[in-house]
Short mmCIF file of C-alpha atoms in Angstrom, two decimals:
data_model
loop_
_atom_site.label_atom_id
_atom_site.label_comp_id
_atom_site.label_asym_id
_atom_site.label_seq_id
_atom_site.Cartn_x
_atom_site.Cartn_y
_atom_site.Cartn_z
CA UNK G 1 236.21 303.36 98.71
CA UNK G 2 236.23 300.05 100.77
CA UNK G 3 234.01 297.24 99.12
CA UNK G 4 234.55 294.61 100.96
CA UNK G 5 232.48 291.85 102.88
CA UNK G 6 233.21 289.97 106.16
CA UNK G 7 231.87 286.70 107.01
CA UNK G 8 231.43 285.27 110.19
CA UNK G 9 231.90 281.73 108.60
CA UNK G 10 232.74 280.12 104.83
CA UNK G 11 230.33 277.00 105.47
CA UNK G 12 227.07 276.70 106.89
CA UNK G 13 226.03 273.65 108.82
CA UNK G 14 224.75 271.38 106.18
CA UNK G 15 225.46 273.49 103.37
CA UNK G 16 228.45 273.75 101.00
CA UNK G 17 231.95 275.87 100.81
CA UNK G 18 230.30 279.19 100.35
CA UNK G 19 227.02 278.85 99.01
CA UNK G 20 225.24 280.87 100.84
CA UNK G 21 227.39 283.46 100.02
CA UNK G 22 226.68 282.91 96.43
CA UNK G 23 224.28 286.26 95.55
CA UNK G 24 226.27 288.56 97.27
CA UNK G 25 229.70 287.44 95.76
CA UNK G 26 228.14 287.72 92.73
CA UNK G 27 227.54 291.58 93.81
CA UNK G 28 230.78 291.98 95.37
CA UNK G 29 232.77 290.27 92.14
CA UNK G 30 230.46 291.91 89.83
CA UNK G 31 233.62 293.73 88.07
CA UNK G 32 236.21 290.78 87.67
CA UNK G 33 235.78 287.17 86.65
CA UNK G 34 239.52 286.18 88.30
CA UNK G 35 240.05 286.12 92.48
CA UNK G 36 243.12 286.48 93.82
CA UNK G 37 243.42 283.63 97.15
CA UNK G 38 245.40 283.71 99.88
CA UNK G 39 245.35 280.29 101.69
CA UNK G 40 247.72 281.04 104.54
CA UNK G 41 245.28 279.89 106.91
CA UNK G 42 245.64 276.91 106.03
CA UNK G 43 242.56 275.14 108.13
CA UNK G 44 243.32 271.68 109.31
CA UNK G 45 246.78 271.99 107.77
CA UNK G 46 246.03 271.00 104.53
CA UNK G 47 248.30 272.25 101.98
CA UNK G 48 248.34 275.96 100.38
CA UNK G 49 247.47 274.01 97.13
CA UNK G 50 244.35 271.49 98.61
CA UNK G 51 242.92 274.81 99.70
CA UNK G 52 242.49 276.70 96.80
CA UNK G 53 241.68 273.72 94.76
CA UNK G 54 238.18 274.08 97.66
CA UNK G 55 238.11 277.97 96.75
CA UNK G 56 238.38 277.46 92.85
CA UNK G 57 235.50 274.79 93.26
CA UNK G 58 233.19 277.22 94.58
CA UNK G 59 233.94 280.32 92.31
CA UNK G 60 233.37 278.02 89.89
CA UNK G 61 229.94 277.69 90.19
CA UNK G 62 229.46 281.50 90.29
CA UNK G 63 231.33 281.65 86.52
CA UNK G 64 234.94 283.09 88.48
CA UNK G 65 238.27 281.65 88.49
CA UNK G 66 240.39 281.40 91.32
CA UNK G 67 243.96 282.08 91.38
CA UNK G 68 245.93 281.02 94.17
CA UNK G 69 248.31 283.93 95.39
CA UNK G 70 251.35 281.13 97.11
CA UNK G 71 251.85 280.58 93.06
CA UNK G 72 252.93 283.93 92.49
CA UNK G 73 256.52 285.05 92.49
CA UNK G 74 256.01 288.40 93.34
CA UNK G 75 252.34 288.30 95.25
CA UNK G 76 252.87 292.22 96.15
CA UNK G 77 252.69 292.50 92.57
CA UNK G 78 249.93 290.09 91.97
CA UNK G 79 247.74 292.04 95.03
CA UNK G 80 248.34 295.11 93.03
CA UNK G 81 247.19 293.99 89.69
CA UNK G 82 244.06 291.79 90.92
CA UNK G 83 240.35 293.15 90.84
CA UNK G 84 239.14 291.00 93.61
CA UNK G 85 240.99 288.86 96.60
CA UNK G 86 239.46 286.73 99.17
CA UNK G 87 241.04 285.57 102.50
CA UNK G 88 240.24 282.28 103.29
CA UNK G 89 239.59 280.97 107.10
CA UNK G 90 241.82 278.75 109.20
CA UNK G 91 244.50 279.69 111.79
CA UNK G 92 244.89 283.44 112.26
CA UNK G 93 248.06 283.03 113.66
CA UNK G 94 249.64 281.77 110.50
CA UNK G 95 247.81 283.55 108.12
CA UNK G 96 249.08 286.69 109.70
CA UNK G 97 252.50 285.37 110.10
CA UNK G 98 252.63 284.39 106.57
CA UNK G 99 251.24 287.73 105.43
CA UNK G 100 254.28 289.70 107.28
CA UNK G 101 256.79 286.92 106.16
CA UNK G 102 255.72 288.27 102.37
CA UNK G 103 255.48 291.85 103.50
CA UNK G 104 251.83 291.71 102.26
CA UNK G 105 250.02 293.36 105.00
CA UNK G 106 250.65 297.08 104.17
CA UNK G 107 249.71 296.22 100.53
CA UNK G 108 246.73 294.13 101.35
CA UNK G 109 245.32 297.24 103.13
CA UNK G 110 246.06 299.01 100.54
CA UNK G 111 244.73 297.67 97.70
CA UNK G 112 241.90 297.29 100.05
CA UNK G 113 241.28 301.00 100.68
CA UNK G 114 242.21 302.04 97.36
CA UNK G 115 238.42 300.13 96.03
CA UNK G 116 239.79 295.95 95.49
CA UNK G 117 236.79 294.03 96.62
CA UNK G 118 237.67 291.98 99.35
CA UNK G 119 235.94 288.53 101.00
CA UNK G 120 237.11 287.67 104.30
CA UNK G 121 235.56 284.28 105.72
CA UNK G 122 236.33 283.46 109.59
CA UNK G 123 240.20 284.05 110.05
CA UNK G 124 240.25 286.16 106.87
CA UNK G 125 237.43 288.14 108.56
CA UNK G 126 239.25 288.70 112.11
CA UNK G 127 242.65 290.59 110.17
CA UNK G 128 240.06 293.27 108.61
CA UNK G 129 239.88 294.88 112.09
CA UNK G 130 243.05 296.24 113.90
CA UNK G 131 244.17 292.76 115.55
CA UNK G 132 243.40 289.43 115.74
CA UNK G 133 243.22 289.57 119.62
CA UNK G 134 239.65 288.19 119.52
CA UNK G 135 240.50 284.79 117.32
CA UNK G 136 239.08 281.64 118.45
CA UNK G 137 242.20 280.04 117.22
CA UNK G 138 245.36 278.42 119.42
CA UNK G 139 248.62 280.57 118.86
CA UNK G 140 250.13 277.95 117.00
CA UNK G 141 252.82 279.81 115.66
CA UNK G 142 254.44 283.27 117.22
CA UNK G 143 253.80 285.79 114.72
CA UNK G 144 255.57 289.41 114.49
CA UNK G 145 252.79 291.22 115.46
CA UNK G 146 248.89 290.91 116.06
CA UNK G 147 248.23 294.01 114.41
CA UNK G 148 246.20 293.78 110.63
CA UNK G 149 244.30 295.29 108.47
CA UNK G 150 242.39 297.89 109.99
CA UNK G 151 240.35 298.77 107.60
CA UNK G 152 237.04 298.74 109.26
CA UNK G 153 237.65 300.33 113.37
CA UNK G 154 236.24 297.23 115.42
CA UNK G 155 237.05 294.02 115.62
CA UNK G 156 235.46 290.90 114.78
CA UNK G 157 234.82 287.61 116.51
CA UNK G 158 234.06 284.58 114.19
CA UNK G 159 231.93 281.82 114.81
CA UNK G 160 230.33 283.85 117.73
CA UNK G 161 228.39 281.10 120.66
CA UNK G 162 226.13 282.25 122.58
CA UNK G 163 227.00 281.26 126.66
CA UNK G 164 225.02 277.87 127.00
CA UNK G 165 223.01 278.34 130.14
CA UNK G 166 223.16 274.35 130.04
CA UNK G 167 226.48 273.83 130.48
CA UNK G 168 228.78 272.43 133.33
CA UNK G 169 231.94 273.47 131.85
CA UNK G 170 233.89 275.68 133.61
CA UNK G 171 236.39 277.28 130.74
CA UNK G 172 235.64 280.87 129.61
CA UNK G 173 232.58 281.10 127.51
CA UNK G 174 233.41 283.57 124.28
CA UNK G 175 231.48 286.44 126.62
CA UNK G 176 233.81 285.91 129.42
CA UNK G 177 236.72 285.83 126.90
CA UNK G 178 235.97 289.69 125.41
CA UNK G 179 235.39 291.01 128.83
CA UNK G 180 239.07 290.12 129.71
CA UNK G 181 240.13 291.38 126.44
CA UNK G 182 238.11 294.86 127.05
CA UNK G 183 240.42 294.99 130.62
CA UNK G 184 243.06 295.36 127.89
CA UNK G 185 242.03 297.15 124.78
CA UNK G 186 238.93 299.63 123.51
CA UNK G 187 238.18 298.38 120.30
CA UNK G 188 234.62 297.45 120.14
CA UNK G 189 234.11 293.85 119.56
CA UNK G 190 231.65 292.21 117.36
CA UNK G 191 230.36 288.91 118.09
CA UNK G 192 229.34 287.64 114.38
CA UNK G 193 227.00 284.62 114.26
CA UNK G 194 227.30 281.82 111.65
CA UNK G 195 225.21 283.42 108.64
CA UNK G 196 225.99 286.83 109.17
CA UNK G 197 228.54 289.15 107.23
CA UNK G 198 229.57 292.64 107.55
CA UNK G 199 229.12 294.15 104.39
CA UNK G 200 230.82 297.68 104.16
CA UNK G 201 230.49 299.34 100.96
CA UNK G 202 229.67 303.04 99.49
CA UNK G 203 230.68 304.52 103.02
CA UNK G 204 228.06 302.07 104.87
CA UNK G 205 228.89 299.60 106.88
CA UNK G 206 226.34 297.06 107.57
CA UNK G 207 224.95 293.65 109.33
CA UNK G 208 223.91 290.98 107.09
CA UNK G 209 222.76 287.34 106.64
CA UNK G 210 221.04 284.92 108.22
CA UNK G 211 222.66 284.91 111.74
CA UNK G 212 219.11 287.17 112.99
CA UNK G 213 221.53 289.43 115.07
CA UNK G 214 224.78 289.96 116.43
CA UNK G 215 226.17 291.32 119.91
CA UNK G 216 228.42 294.28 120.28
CA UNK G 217 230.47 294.78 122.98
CA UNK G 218 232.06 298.21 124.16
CA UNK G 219 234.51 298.81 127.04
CA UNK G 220 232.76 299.75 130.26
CA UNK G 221 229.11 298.90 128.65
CA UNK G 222 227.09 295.79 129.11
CA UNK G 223 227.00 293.98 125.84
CA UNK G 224 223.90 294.63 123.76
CA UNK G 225 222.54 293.03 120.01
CA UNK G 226 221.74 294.40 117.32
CA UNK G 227 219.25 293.18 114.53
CA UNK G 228 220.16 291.96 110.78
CA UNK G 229 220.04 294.89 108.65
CA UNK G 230 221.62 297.75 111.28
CA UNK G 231 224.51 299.96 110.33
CA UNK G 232 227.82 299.51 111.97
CA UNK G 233 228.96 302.66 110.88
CA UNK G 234 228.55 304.39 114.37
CA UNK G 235 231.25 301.94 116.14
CA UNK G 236 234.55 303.22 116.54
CA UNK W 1 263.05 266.99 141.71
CA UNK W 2 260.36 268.49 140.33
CA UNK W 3 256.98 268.51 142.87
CA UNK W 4 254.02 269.71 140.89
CA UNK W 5 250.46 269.25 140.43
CA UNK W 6 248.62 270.35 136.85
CA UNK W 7 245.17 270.84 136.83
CA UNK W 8 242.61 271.08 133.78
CA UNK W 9 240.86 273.65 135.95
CA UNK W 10 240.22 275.35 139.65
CA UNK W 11 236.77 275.09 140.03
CA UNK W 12 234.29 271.87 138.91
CA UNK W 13 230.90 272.62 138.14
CA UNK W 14 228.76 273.02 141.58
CA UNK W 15 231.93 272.80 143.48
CA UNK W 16 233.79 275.25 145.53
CA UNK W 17 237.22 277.43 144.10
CA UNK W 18 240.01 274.30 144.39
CA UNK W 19 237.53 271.93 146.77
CA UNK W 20 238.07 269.03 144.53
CA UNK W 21 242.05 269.11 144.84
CA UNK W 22 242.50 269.81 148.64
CA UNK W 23 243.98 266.62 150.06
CA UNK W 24 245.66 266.79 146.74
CA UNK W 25 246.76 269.90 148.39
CA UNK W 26 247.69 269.05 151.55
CA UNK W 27 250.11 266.29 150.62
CA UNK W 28 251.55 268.95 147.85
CA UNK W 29 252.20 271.23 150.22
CA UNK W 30 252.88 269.43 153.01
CA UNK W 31 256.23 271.02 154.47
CA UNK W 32 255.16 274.72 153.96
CA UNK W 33 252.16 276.71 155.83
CA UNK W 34 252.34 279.50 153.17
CA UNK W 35 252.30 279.53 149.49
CA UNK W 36 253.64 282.23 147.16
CA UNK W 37 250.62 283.33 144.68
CA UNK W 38 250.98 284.61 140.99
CA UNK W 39 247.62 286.08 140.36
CA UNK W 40 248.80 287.64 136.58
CA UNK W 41 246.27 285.76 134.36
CA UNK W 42 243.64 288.04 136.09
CA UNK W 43 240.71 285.69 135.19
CA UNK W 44 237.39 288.14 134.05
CA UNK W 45 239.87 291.10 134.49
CA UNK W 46 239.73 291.19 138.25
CA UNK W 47 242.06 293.09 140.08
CA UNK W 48 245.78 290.75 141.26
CA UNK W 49 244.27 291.84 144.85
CA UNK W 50 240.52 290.32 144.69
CA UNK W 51 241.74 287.54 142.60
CA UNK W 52 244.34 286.68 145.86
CA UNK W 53 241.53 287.16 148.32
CA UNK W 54 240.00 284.26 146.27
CA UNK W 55 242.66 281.92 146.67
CA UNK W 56 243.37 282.92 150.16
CA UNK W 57 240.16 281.91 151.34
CA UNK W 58 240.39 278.82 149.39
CA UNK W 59 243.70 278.01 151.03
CA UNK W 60 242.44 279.09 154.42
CA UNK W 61 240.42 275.75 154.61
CA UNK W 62 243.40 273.52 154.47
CA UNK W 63 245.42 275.88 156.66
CA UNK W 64 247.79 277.76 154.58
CA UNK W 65 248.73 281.17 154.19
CA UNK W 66 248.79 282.80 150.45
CA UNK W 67 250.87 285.83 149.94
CA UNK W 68 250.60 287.50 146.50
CA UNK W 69 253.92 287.63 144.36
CA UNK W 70 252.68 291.57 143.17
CA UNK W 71 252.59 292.66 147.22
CA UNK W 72 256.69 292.04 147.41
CA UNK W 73 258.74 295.40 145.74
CA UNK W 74 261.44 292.08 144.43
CA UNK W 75 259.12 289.20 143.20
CA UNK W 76 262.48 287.53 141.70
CA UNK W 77 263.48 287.08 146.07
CA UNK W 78 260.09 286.28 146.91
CA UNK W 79 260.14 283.26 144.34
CA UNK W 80 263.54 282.46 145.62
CA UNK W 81 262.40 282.06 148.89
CA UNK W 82 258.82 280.58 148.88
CA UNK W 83 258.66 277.02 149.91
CA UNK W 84 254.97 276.67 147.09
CA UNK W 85 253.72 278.57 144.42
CA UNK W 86 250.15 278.17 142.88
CA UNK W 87 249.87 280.06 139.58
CA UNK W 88 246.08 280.19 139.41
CA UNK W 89 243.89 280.43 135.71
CA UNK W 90 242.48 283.24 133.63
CA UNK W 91 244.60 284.50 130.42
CA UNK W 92 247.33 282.59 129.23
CA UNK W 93 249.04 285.49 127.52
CA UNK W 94 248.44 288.36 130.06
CA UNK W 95 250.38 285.86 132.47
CA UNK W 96 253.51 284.95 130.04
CA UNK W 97 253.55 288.74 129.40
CA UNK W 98 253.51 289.94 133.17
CA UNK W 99 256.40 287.04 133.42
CA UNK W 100 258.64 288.42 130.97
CA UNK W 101 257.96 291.94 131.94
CA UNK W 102 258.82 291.11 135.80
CA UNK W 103 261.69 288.94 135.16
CA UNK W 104 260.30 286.04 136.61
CA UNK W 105 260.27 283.19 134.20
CA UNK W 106 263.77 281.89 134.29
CA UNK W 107 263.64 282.01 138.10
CA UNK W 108 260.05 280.50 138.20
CA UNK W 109 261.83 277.34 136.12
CA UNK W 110 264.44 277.50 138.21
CA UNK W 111 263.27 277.38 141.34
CA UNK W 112 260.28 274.38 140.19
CA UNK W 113 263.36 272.65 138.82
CA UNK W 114 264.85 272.78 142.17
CA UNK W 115 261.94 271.07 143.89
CA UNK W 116 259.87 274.08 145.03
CA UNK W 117 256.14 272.48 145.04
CA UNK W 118 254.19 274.09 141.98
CA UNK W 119 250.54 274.00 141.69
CA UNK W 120 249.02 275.12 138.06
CA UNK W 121 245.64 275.65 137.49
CA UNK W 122 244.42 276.00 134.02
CA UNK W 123 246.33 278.99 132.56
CA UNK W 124 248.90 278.25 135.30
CA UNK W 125 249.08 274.58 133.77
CA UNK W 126 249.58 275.44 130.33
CA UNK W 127 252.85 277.48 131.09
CA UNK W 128 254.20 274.15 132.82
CA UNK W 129 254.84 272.87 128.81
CA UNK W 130 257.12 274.28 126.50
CA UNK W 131 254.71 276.91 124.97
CA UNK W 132 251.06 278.44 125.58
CA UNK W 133 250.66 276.77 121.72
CA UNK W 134 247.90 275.05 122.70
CA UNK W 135 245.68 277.67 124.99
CA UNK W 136 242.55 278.22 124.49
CA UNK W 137 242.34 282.17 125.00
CA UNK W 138 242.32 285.17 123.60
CA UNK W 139 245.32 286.77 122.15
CA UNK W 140 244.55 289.80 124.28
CA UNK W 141 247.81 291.03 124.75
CA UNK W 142 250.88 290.70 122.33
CA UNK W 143 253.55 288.63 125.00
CA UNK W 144 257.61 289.06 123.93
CA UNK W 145 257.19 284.86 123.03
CA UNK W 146 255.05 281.69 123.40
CA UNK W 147 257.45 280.16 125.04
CA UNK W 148 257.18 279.06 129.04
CA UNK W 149 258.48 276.77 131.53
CA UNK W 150 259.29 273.79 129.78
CA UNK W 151 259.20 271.64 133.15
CA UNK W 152 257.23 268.97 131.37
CA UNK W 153 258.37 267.79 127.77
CA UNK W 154 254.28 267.87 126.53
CA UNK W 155 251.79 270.81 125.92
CA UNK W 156 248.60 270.48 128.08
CA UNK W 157 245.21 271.54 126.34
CA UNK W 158 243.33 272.76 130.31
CA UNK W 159 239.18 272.27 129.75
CA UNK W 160 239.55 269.52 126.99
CA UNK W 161 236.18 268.90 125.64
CA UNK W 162 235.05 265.98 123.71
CA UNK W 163 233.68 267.21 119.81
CA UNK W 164 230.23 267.49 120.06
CA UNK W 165 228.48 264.66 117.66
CA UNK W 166 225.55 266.59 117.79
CA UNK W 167 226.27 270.01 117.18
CA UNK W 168 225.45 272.19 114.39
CA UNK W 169 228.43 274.97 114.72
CA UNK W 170 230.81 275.09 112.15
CA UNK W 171 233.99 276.63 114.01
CA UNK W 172 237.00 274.65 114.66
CA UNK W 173 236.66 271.53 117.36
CA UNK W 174 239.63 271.10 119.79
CA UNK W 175 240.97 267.84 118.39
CA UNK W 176 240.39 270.00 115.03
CA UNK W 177 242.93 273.01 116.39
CA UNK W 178 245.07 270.60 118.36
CA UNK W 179 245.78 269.06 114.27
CA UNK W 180 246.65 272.57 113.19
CA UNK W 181 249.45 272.85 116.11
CA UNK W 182 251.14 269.67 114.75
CA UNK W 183 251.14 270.71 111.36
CA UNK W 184 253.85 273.12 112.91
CA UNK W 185 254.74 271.82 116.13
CA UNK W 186 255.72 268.23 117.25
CA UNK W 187 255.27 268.47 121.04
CA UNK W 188 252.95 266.21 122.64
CA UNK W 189 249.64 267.62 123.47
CA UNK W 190 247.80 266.28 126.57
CA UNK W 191 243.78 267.10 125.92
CA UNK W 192 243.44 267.49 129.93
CA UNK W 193 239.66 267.37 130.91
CA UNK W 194 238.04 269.08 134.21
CA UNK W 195 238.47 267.13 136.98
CA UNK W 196 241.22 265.43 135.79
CA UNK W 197 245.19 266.80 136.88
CA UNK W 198 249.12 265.60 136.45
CA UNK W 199 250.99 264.91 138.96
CA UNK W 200 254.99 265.09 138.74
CA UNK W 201 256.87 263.71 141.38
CA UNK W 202 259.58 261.26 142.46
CA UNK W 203 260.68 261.45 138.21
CA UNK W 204 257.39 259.97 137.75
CA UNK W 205 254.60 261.78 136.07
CA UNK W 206 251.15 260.79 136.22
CA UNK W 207 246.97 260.80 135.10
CA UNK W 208 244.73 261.24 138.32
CA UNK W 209 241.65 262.72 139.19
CA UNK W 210 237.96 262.75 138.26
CA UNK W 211 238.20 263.45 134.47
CA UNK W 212 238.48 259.71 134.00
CA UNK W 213 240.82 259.34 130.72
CA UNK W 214 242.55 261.99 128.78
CA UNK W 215 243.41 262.04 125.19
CA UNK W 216 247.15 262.13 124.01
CA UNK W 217 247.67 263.90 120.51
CA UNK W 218 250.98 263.06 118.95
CA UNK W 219 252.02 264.62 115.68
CA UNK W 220 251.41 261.99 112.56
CA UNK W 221 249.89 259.57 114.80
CA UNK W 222 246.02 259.31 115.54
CA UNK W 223 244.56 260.56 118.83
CA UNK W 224 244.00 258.11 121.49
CA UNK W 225 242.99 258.13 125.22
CA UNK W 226 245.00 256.98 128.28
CA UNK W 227 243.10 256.15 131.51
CA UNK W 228 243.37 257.61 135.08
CA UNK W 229 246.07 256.31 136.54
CA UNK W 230 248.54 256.06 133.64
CA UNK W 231 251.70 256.91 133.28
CA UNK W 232 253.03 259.65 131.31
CA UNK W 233 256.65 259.20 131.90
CA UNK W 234 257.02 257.94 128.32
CA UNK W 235 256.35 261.29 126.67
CA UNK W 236 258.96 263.35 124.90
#
């Protein structure tokens, strides 16, 4: 059974890598004290190494290690052996290029299905739905595919703005952006504040956090929220 | 030589569709009454007929004609024998797609190349570079490659906004994403802001409009801004 948890965001304004996060990986790790990483994300650009040096921080002050899955020979091997993996956030056009390159994504989701908790933050978030055709990010690199994970049926976007009524900018506001992408696809779309996670675990699939709400948006339907505390499980 | 004008955006805020750029316009245009339109980014999903309307009416206030490349059975001969094109804005990869699937990308360089005068709006902008690396939209279709026009040597960033000093959002900034494409790409970027446009004629290329300065991004160099007015000639 999937046990995984999906987070809009790793950092909170003013807060550190994580923390808020802290209880709940606590729950979600409560069966391993080692955490496979995969840093292919690579935020900023900083190196595959930097990166998990900031994970392994973190972990460490919930009593895990952190193992870094670029220092692996054989990281199919090492995603079939670990008891816990989190996907860090970045560019979701290289981590997804990076997991094909290793032929990871089939085993990723499987390991996944199969019961390996999983943490996705931001980027590592958006490849636990069936694309990553709602990233924030710039295509940066062309990757095989945009198909990922799949493992829950809708897909998420990070970092989710509300339109600022405010604003004299003309580019797309992230609203505008999932209407064009419904002219094009039927997955429902998530828009997942800062502070709020998707929890899915035990067959229930849930919203979480502090981000008070999130919006859901369904081809054909005007977009609607839903509260902190509903159940996903209906979206498909 | 290549006659084109690159704009950040159509439409500034309180303005009219294109009212900012008309005697821009006029002098682009100035030895053709009609202008071929490519209406494939489909901005909000709308339909390659209303979105031509739009431009039409637009166009009708400086006198020109705009005929829509999807009314002609051979868009290929249509591009061949137009005397302007306007690509207008919307999604950056439903318009490389619906280039590649028609044909019409070779003879769309080709024909630019040649002198045909080229007007980009946003979307229609960022194809003028070598890639759509540095869009700012939503993968929402999977396109057969990044890769576009090439009849500039730099990547423009349409809608370039300043990093907000003030805000409390923890997703990527522009100047943050436009890092990540240099940690794999080494073209130029141009952060283009509304109001502002490149204009590329005679073999000279240059900064005008309202947007006042843009900012240049070069890989493993710090960002810095270059005035209305400048050159941009020496970028390769």
């Amino acid at each position: 059974m999937i046990n995984c948890l999906l987070a809009s965001t790793s950092t909170l304004y003013g807060g550190q890598y994580l923390d808020y996060l802290f209880d709940a990986l606590k729950d979600l790790y409560q069966n391993t004290n080692e955490v496979l990483f995969i840093p292919y994300a690579r935020p900023s650009g900083i190196s595959h190494k930097s990166y998990t040096d900031i994970a392994a921080k973190a972990f460490n002050q919930i009593g895990k290690k952190i193992v870094g899955v670029h220092t692996f020979e054989n990281p199919i091997a090492a995603l079939e052996k670990t008891q816990g993996i989190f996907t860090g956030g970045g560019n979701s056009y290289v981590l997804v290029d990076n997991l094909y390159r290793f032929g990871l994504m089939d085993k990723l989701r499987e390991v996944i299905i199969t019961g390996t908790p999983y943490l996705g933050t931001s980027a590592g978030s958006n490849i636990a739905g069936p694309s990553i055709r709602t990233t924030n990010d710039m295509p940066i690199v062309y990757p095989p595919s945009f198909d990922t994970l799949g493992i829950v049926p809708f897909s998420i976007n990070p970092h989710y703005l509300d339109p600022d009524p405010a604003s004299k900018h003309k580019g797309e506001t992230r609203e505008t952006r999932i209407k064009e992408f419904h002219a094009f696809n039927t997955t429902p779309v998530i828009g997942l504040r800062e502070g709020s996670w998707i929890r899915v675990q035990k067959n229930e699939t849930t919203l979480l956090g502090g981000g008070l709400s999130a919006w859901i948006f369904e081809k054909d339907r005007d977009p609607y929220e839903l509260p902190v505390g509903s159940s996903l499980g209906f979206l498909k």
